[in-house]
Amino acid sequence: MKFPSMAEADGRTLGDEEVAAAERVIRSGMLNSVWGTEARALEREIARVYGTRHAVACSSGTAALHLSVVAAAPDPGDEIITTPITDFGTVAPILAQNAVPVFADVDPSDGNLDPDSVAGLIGPRTKAIMAVHLFGAPARVAELRALADEHGLTLIEDCAQAWLTGLPDGRLAGTAGQVGCLSLQQWKHITCGDGGVAITGDDELARRMRLFSDKGWDRAAGRSHAAFGLNYRMTELQAAVARAQLAKLPGVVAARRRTAVQLLDALKGLPGVRLPRPEGHAWWLFPVVCPDGDAPELAAHLAAAGIPARAGYLAEPLNRAPVWGAAIYGASRYPLDGYRPNPCPRAERMVDRTLLVIDWNENYTSEHVELIAAEMTKFRARP
Ligand SMILES: *Cc1c(COP(=O)(O)O)cnc(C)c1O
């Protein structure tokens, strides 16, 4: 059975609307968002969906996260607490601003940051917390926001995998922290190839992020550079395609939720697996925890049956990534001299032994769900 894939047309919602959007931009002659209208319109539309005052469109999810770290304004050597189970795009912006990533351990039931572990790592140099809503499951951001407020820190939410993820209080993930970051990269719920958006309710943080995304150039002030910045602008082509995709987002998430709940029902009571909690989940992937440590064997069984499943999600959790032994800033390691990431034993066990992820898609049918359930049941029933 062919599983629709986010790398192919059968697993994407790219159609006539996106073709028309791209054509509209090309025929207009204006492909750059400084003078065009598409990126600004996308920002208004995202701000409306999320109920935030500001949305800043940019070139990637990593760029959006970089903007969020800029907004938090760490001094060189300040610490930002984050999770070791995430895309490197969460961590790279910390390094780009010469801050120091501090890895907290995760909740072994879903791989999201454990607020108690975060609390134990807050120190005099902590500037921000970056939480990730992993695989689309809501991270415990209400508790993290309370911690952040208590210590005067910025809470950043990485929602690259969590479009329309719901929080327990009914709000959307991305609105509990000071800044939320979204990605439009090829493998996310909706895509324009690459793209990102940072959302915030704070006027000053929005101003800082907008300036940084456009070379520190306040366009209202002539050719004058008010601040340090890079070029993280989204193009009009990206924005126009993203707007067409945004209109399809509710349908994408609803379809993923429908089939994910079918799989949850089909797997109920299966021994040796811990199923994800469906509340608020946006199902970027369908994660399963195998507490006995046989996720690699289960993944191999599923893959042999043609099911797109992998163990661990990462080759190693980011606290054990080879980058910490590599050159980062030429011959200097400042401010990472002597830096050794914290051990995160629960994250390490998840990635090595207990975490399984199944690719998920809005175009899965009951047949896909039934095959996954049948093969998981067969693996558990083997002698
Ligand atoms: C994809 C992703 C990013 C980076 O987004 P890009 O658009 O690829 O730069 C960051 N964090 C998480 C959790 C992601 O899944």
CSV table of N, CA and C in Angstrom, one decimal, residues 74-212:
chain,number,residue,atom,x,y,z
A,74,PRO,N,19.6,38.1,24.6
A,74,PRO,CA,20.6,37.6,25.6
A,74,PRO,C,21.9,38.4,25.4
A,75,ASP,N,22.6,38.6,26.5
A,75,ASP,CA,24.0,39.0,26.4
A,75,ASP,C,24.9,37.8,26.0
A,76,PRO,N,26.0,38.0,25.3
A,76,PRO,CA,26.9,36.9,25.0
A,76,PRO,C,27.2,36.1,26.3
A,77,GLY,N,27.0,34.8,26.3
A,77,GLY,CA,27.2,34.0,27.4
A,77,GLY,C,26.0,33.7,28.3
A,78,ASP,N,24.9,34.4,28.0
A,78,ASP,CA,23.7,34.2,28.7
A,78,ASP,C,23.1,32.8,28.3
A,79,GLU,N,22.3,32.2,29.1
A,79,GLU,CA,21.9,30.8,28.9
A,79,GLU,C,20.4,30.8,28.5
A,80,ILE,N,20.1,29.9,27.5
A,80,ILE,CA,18.8,29.7,27.1
A,80,ILE,C,18.5,28.2,27.3
A,81,ILE,N,17.5,27.9,28.0
A,81,ILE,CA,17.1,26.5,28.4
A,81,ILE,C,16.2,25.9,27.3
A,82,THR,N,16.6,24.8,26.8
A,82,THR,CA,15.7,24.2,25.7
A,82,THR,C,15.8,22.6,25.8
A,83,THR,N,15.2,22.0,24.8
A,83,THR,CA,15.0,20.5,24.9
A,83,THR,C,16.0,19.9,23.9
A,84,PRO,N,16.5,18.7,24.3
A,84,PRO,CA,17.4,18.0,23.4
A,84,PRO,C,16.7,17.2,22.3
A,85,ILE,N,15.4,17.1,22.4
A,85,ILE,CA,14.7,16.4,21.3
A,85,ILE,C,13.9,17.4,20.4
A,86,THR,N,14.6,17.8,19.4
A,86,THR,CA,14.0,18.8,18.5
A,86,THR,C,14.9,18.9,17.3
A,87,ASP,N,14.4,19.7,16.3
A,87,ASP,CA,15.2,20.0,15.1
A,87,ASP,C,16.4,20.9,15.5
A,88,PHE,N,17.5,20.9,14.8
A,88,PHE,CA,18.6,21.7,15.2
A,88,PHE,C,18.3,23.2,15.0
A,89,GLY,N,17.3,23.5,14.2
A,89,GLY,CA,16.8,24.8,14.0
A,89,GLY,C,16.4,25.5,15.3
A,90,THR,N,16.1,24.8,16.4
A,90,THR,CA,15.8,25.4,17.7
A,90,THR,C,17.0,25.9,18.3
A,91,VAL,N,18.1,25.2,18.1
A,91,VAL,CA,19.4,25.4,18.9
A,91,VAL,C,20.3,26.4,18.2
A,92,ALA,N,20.4,26.3,16.8
A,92,ALA,CA,21.3,27.1,16.0
A,92,ALA,C,21.2,28.6,16.3
A,93,PRO,N,19.9,29.1,16.5
A,93,PRO,CA,19.8,30.6,16.8
A,93,PRO,C,20.4,31.0,18.1
A,94,ILE,N,20.4,30.1,19.1
A,94,ILE,CA,21.1,30.4,20.4
A,94,ILE,C,22.6,30.6,20.1
A,95,LEU,N,23.2,29.7,19.3
A,95,LEU,CA,24.6,29.8,19.0
A,95,LEU,C,24.8,31.1,18.2
A,96,ALA,N,23.9,31.4,17.3
A,96,ALA,CA,24.1,32.6,16.4
A,96,ALA,C,24.2,33.8,17.2
A,97,GLN,N,23.5,33.9,18.3
A,97,GLN,CA,23.5,35.1,19.2
A,97,GLN,C,24.5,35.0,20.3
A,98,ASN,N,25.4,34.0,20.2
A,98,ASN,CA,26.5,33.9,21.2
A,98,ASN,C,26.0,33.6,22.6
A,99,ALA,N,24.8,33.0,22.6
A,99,ALA,CA,24.3,32.5,23.9
A,99,ALA,C,24.6,31.0,24.1
A,100,VAL,N,24.3,30.5,25.2
A,100,VAL,CA,24.7,29.1,25.6
A,100,VAL,C,23.4,28.3,25.7
A,101,PRO,N,23.3,27.2,24.9
A,101,PRO,CA,22.1,26.3,25.1
A,101,PRO,C,22.3,25.4,26.4
A,102,VAL,N,21.3,25.4,27.2
A,102,VAL,CA,21.3,24.5,28.4
A,102,VAL,C,20.1,23.5,28.2
A,103,PHE,N,20.5,22.2,28.1
A,103,PHE,CA,19.5,21.2,27.8
A,103,PHE,C,18.8,20.7,29.0
A,104,ALA,N,17.5,20.8,29.1
A,104,ALA,CA,16.8,20.2,30.2
A,104,ALA,C,16.2,18.9,29.7
A,105,ASP,N,15.9,18.0,30.7
A,105,ASP,CA,15.4,16.7,30.3
A,105,ASP,C,13.9,16.8,30.0
A,106,VAL,N,13.4,15.7,29.4
A,106,VAL,CA,12.0,15.7,28.9
A,106,VAL,C,11.1,14.7,29.7
A,107,ASP,N,9.8,14.9,29.5
A,107,ASP,CA,8.8,13.9,30.0
A,107,ASP,C,8.9,12.7,29.1
A,108,PRO,N,9.2,11.5,29.7
A,108,PRO,CA,9.3,10.3,28.8
A,108,PRO,C,8.0,9.8,28.2
A,109,SER,N,6.9,10.4,28.5
A,109,SER,CA,5.7,10.0,27.9
A,109,SER,C,5.4,10.6,26.6
A,110,ASP,N,6.0,11.8,26.4
A,110,ASP,CA,5.8,12.5,25.1
A,110,ASP,C,7.0,13.2,24.5
A,111,GLY,N,8.1,13.2,25.3
A,111,GLY,CA,9.3,13.9,24.8
A,111,GLY,C,9.3,15.4,24.9
A,112,ASN,N,8.3,16.0,25.5
A,112,ASN,CA,8.3,17.4,25.7
A,112,ASN,C,9.0,17.8,26.9
A,113,LEU,N,9.5,19.1,27.0
A,113,LEU,CA,10.3,19.6,28.1
A,113,LEU,C,9.5,19.3,29.4
A,114,ASP,N,10.3,18.8,30.4
A,114,ASP,CA,9.8,18.6,31.8
A,114,ASP,C,10.0,19.9,32.6
A,115,PRO,N,8.9,20.6,33.0
A,115,PRO,CA,9.1,21.9,33.7
A,115,PRO,C,9.9,21.8,35.0
A,116,ASP,N,9.9,20.6,35.6
A,116,ASP,CA,10.7,20.5,36.9
A,116,ASP,C,12.2,20.5,36.5
A,117,SER,N,12.5,19.8,35.4
A,117,SER,CA,13.9,19.8,35.0
A,117,SER,C,14.3,21.2,34.6
A,118,VAL,N,13.5,21.9,33.9
A,118,VAL,CA,13.8,23.3,33.5
A,118,VAL,C,14.0,24.2,34.8
A,119,ALA,N,13.1,24.0,35.7
A,119,ALA,CA,13.2,24.8,37.0
A,119,ALA,C,14.5,24.6,37.7
A,120,GLY,N,15.0,23.4,37.6
A,120,GLY,CA,16.3,23.1,38.3
A,120,GLY,C,17.5,23.7,37.6
A,121,LEU,N,17.3,24.1,36.4
A,121,LEU,CA,18.5,24.7,35.7
A,121,LEU,C,18.5,26.2,35.6
A,122,ILE,N,17.5,26.8,36.1
A,122,ILE,CA,17.4,28.3,36.0
A,122,ILE,C,18.5,28.9,37.0
A,123,GLY,N,19.3,29.7,36.4
A,123,GLY,CA,20.4,30.3,37.2
A,123,GLY,C,20.5,31.8,36.9
A,124,PRO,N,21.5,32.5,37.4
A,124,PRO,CA,21.7,33.9,37.2
A,124,PRO,C,21.9,34.3,35.8
A,125,ARG,N,22.3,33.4,34.9
A,125,ARG,CA,22.6,33.8,33.5
A,125,ARG,C,21.4,33.4,32.6
A,126,THR,N,20.4,32.8,33.2
A,126,THR,CA,19.3,32.3,32.3
A,126,THR,C,18.6,33.5,31.7
A,127,LYS,N,18.3,33.5,30.4
A,127,LYS,CA,17.6,34.6,29.8
A,127,LYS,C,16.3,34.2,29.2
A,128,ALA,N,16.2,33.0,28.8
A,128,ALA,CA,15.0,32.5,28.1
A,128,ALA,C,14.8,31.0,28.2
A,129,ILE,N,13.6,30.6,27.9
A,129,ILE,CA,13.2,29.2,27.8
A,129,ILE,C,12.7,29.0,26.4
A,130,MET,N,13.2,28.0,25.7
A,130,MET,CA,12.6,27.7,24.3
A,130,MET,C,11.9,26.3,24.4
A,131,ALA,N,10.6,26.3,24.4
A,131,ALA,CA,9.9,25.0,24.4
A,131,ALA,C,9.5,24.6,23.0
A,132,VAL,N,9.4,23.3,22.8
A,132,VAL,CA,9.0,22.8,21.5
A,132,VAL,C,7.8,21.9,21.7
A,133,HIS,N,6.8,22.2,20.9
A,133,HIS,CA,5.6,21.3,20.9
A,133,HIS,C,5.9,20.1,20.0
A,134,LEU,N,6.5,19.1,20.6
A,134,LEU,CA,7.1,18.0,19.8
A,134,LEU,C,6.1,17.2,19.1
A,135,PHE,N,6.3,17.0,17.8
A,135,PHE,CA,5.4,16.2,16.9
A,135,PHE,C,4.0,16.7,16.8
A,136,GLY,N,3.7,17.9,17.4
A,136,GLY,CA,2.4,18.5,17.4
A,136,GLY,C,1.7,18.3,18.8
A,137,ALA,N,2.3,17.7,19.7
A,137,ALA,CA,1.7,17.5,21.1
A,137,ALA,C,2.0,18.8,21.9
A,138,PRO,N,0.9,19.3,22.6
A,138,PRO,CA,1.2,20.5,23.4
A,138,PRO,C,2.2,20.3,24.5
A,139,ALA,N,3.3,21.1,24.5
A,139,ALA,CA,4.2,21.1,25.7
A,139,ALA,C,3.5,21.8,26.8
A,140,ARG,N,4.1,21.7,28.0
A,140,ARG,CA,3.5,22.2,29.2
A,140,ARG,C,3.8,23.7,29.4
A,141,VAL,N,3.4,24.5,28.4
A,141,VAL,CA,3.8,25.9,28.4
A,141,VAL,C,3.1,26.8,29.4
A,142,ALA,N,2.0,26.4,30.0
A,142,ALA,CA,1.4,27.2,31.1
A,142,ALA,C,2.4,27.2,32.3
A,143,GLU,N,2.9,26.0,32.6
A,143,GLU,CA,3.8,25.9,33.7
A,143,GLU,C,5.1,26.6,33.4
A,144,LEU,N,5.6,26.5,32.1
A,144,LEU,CA,6.8,27.1,31.7
A,144,LEU,C,6.7,28.6,31.7
A,145,ARG,N,5.5,29.1,31.4
A,145,ARG,CA,5.3,30.6,31.4
A,145,ARG,C,5.3,31.1,32.8
A,146,ALA,N,4.7,30.3,33.7
A,146,ALA,CA,4.7,30.7,35.1
A,146,ALA,C,6.1,30.8,35.6
A,147,LEU,N,7.0,29.8,35.3
A,147,LEU,CA,8.4,29.8,35.7
A,147,LEU,C,9.1,31.0,35.1
A,148,ALA,N,8.8,31.2,33.8
A,148,ALA,CA,9.5,32.4,33.1
A,148,ALA,C,9.1,33.7,33.8
A,149,ASP,N,7.9,33.8,34.1
A,149,ASP,CA,7.4,35.1,34.7
A,149,ASP,C,8.1,35.3,36.1
A,150,GLU,N,8.1,34.2,36.8
A,150,GLU,CA,8.7,34.2,38.2
A,150,GLU,C,10.1,34.7,38.1
A,151,HIS,N,10.9,34.3,37.1
A,151,HIS,CA,12.3,34.6,37.0
A,151,HIS,C,12.6,35.7,36.0
A,152,GLY,N,11.6,36.3,35.4
A,152,GLY,CA,11.9,37.4,34.4
A,152,GLY,C,12.5,36.9,33.1
A,153,LEU,N,12.1,35.8,32.7
A,153,LEU,CA,12.6,35.2,31.4
A,153,LEU,C,11.6,35.3,30.3
A,154,THR,N,12.2,35.2,29.1
A,154,THR,CA,11.3,35.2,27.9
A,154,THR,C,11.0,33.7,27.6
A,155,LEU,N,9.7,33.4,27.4
A,155,LEU,CA,9.3,32.0,26.9
A,155,LEU,C,9.1,32.1,25.4
A,156,ILE,N,9.8,31.3,24.7
A,156,ILE,CA,9.7,31.1,23.2
A,156,ILE,C,9.1,29.8,23.0
A,157,GLU,N,8.1,29.7,22.1
A,157,GLU,CA,7.4,28.4,21.7
A,157,GLU,C,7.8,28.1,20.3
A,158,ASP,N,8.4,27.0,20.1
A,158,ASP,CA,8.7,26.5,18.8
A,158,ASP,C,7.5,25.6,18.3
A,159,CYS,N,6.7,26.2,17.4
A,159,CYS,CA,5.5,25.5,16.9
A,159,CYS,C,5.7,25.0,15.5
A,160,ALA,N,7.0,24.8,15.1
A,160,ALA,CA,7.2,24.3,13.7
A,160,ALA,C,6.5,23.0,13.4
A,161,GLN,N,6.3,22.2,14.4
A,161,GLN,CA,5.6,20.9,14.2
A,161,GLN,C,4.1,21.0,14.7
A,162,ALA,N,3.7,22.2,15.1
A,162,ALA,CA,2.5,22.3,15.9
A,162,ALA,C,1.5,23.4,15.4
A,163,TRP,N,1.3,23.4,14.1
A,163,TRP,CA,0.3,24.3,13.6
A,163,TRP,C,-1.1,23.9,14.2
A,164,LEU,N,-1.8,24.9,14.8
A,164,LEU,CA,-3.1,24.7,15.4
A,164,LEU,C,-3.1,23.7,16.5
A,165,THR,N,-2.0,23.4,17.1
A,165,THR,CA,-2.0,22.6,18.4
A,165,THR,C,-2.8,23.4,19.4
A,166,GLY,N,-3.6,22.7,20.2
A,166,GLY,CA,-4.4,23.3,21.2
A,166,GLY,C,-3.8,23.1,22.6
A,167,LEU,N,-3.9,24.2,23.4
A,167,LEU,CA,-3.4,24.1,24.8
A,167,LEU,C,-4.6,23.7,25.7
A,168,PRO,N,-4.3,23.2,26.9
A,168,PRO,CA,-5.4,22.8,27.7
A,168,PRO,C,-6.4,23.9,28.0
A,169,ASP,N,-6.0,25.2,28.0
A,169,ASP,CA,-6.9,26.3,28.3
A,169,ASP,C,-7.7,26.8,27.1
A,170,GLY,N,-7.5,26.1,26.0
A,170,GLY,CA,-8.3,26.4,24.8
A,170,GLY,C,-7.6,27.3,23.8
A,171,ARG,N,-6.4,27.9,24.3
A,171,ARG,CA,-5.7,28.7,23.3
A,171,ARG,C,-4.8,27.9,22.4
A,172,LEU,N,-4.3,28.6,21.4
A,172,LEU,CA,-3.4,27.8,20.4
A,172,LEU,C,-2.0,27.9,20.9
A,173,ALA,N,-1.3,26.8,20.7
A,173,ALA,CA,0.2,26.8,21.0
A,173,ALA,C,0.8,27.9,20.2
A,174,GLY,N,1.7,28.6,20.9
A,174,GLY,CA,2.4,29.8,20.2
A,174,GLY,C,1.9,31.1,20.8
A,175,THR,N,0.8,31.0,21.6
A,175,THR,CA,0.3,32.2,22.2
A,175,THR,C,0.5,32.3,23.7
A,176,ALA,N,1.1,31.2,24.3
A,176,ALA,CA,1.4,31.2,25.8
A,176,ALA,C,2.7,31.9,26.1
A,177,GLY,N,3.6,31.9,25.2
A,177,GLY,CA,4.9,32.5,25.4
A,177,GLY,C,4.9,33.9,24.9
A,178,GLN,N,6.0,34.6,25.0
A,178,GLN,CA,6.1,36.0,24.4
A,178,GLN,C,6.2,35.9,22.9
A,179,VAL,N,6.9,34.9,22.4
A,179,VAL,CA,7.0,34.7,21.0
A,179,VAL,C,6.7,33.2,20.6
A,180,GLY,N,6.0,33.0,19.5
A,180,GLY,CA,5.8,31.7,18.9
A,180,GLY,C,6.3,31.7,17.5
A,181,CYS,N,6.9,30.5,17.2
A,181,CYS,CA,7.6,30.4,15.9
A,181,CYS,C,7.0,29.3,15.0
A,182,LEU,N,6.7,29.6,13.8
A,182,LEU,CA,6.1,28.6,12.9
A,182,LEU,C,7.0,28.4,11.7
A,183,SER,N,6.9,27.2,11.1
A,183,SER,CA,7.7,26.9,9.9
A,183,SER,C,6.8,26.4,8.7
A,184,LEU,N,7.2,26.8,7.5
A,184,LEU,CA,6.5,26.5,6.3
A,184,LEU,C,7.4,25.6,5.4
A,185,GLN,N,8.4,24.9,6.0
A,185,GLN,CA,9.3,24.1,5.3
A,185,GLN,C,8.5,22.9,4.7
A,186,GLN,N,9.1,22.2,3.7
A,186,GLN,CA,8.5,21.2,3.0
A,186,GLN,C,7.8,20.1,3.8
A,187,TRP,N,8.3,19.8,5.0
A,187,TRP,CA,7.8,18.6,5.8
A,187,TRP,C,6.8,19.0,6.8
A,188,LYS,N,6.4,20.3,6.8
A,188,LYS,CA,5.5,20.7,7.9
A,188,LYS,C,4.0,20.6,7.4
A,189,HIS,N,3.0,20.9,8.3
A,189,HIS,CA,1.6,20.7,8.0
A,189,HIS,C,1.3,21.4,6.7
A,190,ILE,N,1.8,22.7,6.5
A,190,ILE,CA,1.6,23.4,5.3
A,190,ILE,C,2.9,23.9,4.8
A,191,THR,N,3.1,24.2,3.6
A,191,THR,CA,4.4,24.5,3.1
A,191,THR,C,4.5,25.5,1.9
A,192,CYS,N,5.6,26.3,1.9
A,192,CYS,CA,5.9,27.0,0.6
A,192,CYS,C,7.4,26.7,0.3
A,193,GLY,N,7.8,25.5,0.6
A,193,GLY,CA,9.2,25.1,0.4
A,193,GLY,C,10.0,25.3,1.6
A,194,ASP,N,10.3,26.6,1.9
A,194,ASP,CA,10.9,27.1,3.1
A,194,ASP,C,10.1,28.4,3.5
A,195,GLY,N,10.0,28.7,4.8
A,195,GLY,CA,9.4,29.9,5.2
A,195,GLY,C,9.2,29.8,6.7
A,196,GLY,N,9.0,31.0,7.3
A,196,GLY,CA,8.8,31.0,8.8
A,196,GLY,C,8.0,32.2,9.2
A,197,VAL,N,7.4,32.1,10.3
A,197,VAL,CA,6.6,33.3,10.9
A,197,VAL,C,6.8,33.3,12.4
A,198,ALA,N,7.1,34.5,12.9
A,198,ALA,CA,7.2,34.7,14.4
A,198,ALA,C,6.0,35.5,14.8
A,199,ILE,N,5.3,35.0,15.8
A,199,ILE,CA,4.1,35.7,16.3
A,199,ILE,C,4.4,36.3,17.7
A,200,THR,N,3.8,37.4,18.0
A,200,THR,CA,4.0,38.0,19.3
A,200,THR,C,2.9,39.0,19.6
A,201,GLY,N,2.5,39.2,20.8
A,201,GLY,CA,1.6,40.2,21.2
A,201,GLY,C,2.3,41.5,21.7
A,202,ASP,N,3.6,41.5,21.7
A,202,ASP,CA,4.4,42.6,22.3
A,202,ASP,C,5.0,43.5,21.2
A,203,ASP,N,4.6,44.7,21.2
A,203,ASP,CA,5.0,45.7,20.2
A,203,ASP,C,6.5,45.8,20.1
A,204,GLU,N,7.2,45.9,21.2
A,204,GLU,CA,8.6,46.1,21.2
A,204,GLU,C,9.4,44.9,20.6
A,205,LEU,N,8.9,43.7,21.0
A,205,LEU,CA,9.6,42.5,20.5
A,205,LEU,C,9.3,42.4,19.0
A,206,ALA,N,8.1,42.7,18.6
A,206,ALA,CA,7.8,42.7,17.1
A,206,ALA,C,8.7,43.7,16.4
A,207,ARG,N,8.9,44.9,16.9
A,207,ARG,CA,9.8,45.9,16.3
A,207,ARG,C,11.2,45.3,16.1
A,208,ARG,N,11.7,44.7,17.2
A,208,ARG,CA,13.1,44.2,17.2
A,208,ARG,C,13.2,43.1,16.1
A,209,MET,N,12.2,42.2,16.1
A,209,MET,CA,12.3,41.1,15.1
A,209,MET,C,12.2,41.6,13.7
A,210,ARG,N,11.3,42.5,13.5
A,210,ARG,CA,11.1,43.1,12.1
A,210,ARG,C,12.4,43.8,11.6
A,211,LEU,N,13.0,44.5,12.5
A,211,LEU,CA,14.3,45.2,12.1
A,211,LEU,C,15.3,44.2,11.8
A,212,PHE,N,15.5,43.2,12.7
A,212,PHE,CA,16.5,42.2,12.4
A,212,PHE,C,16.3,41.4,11.1
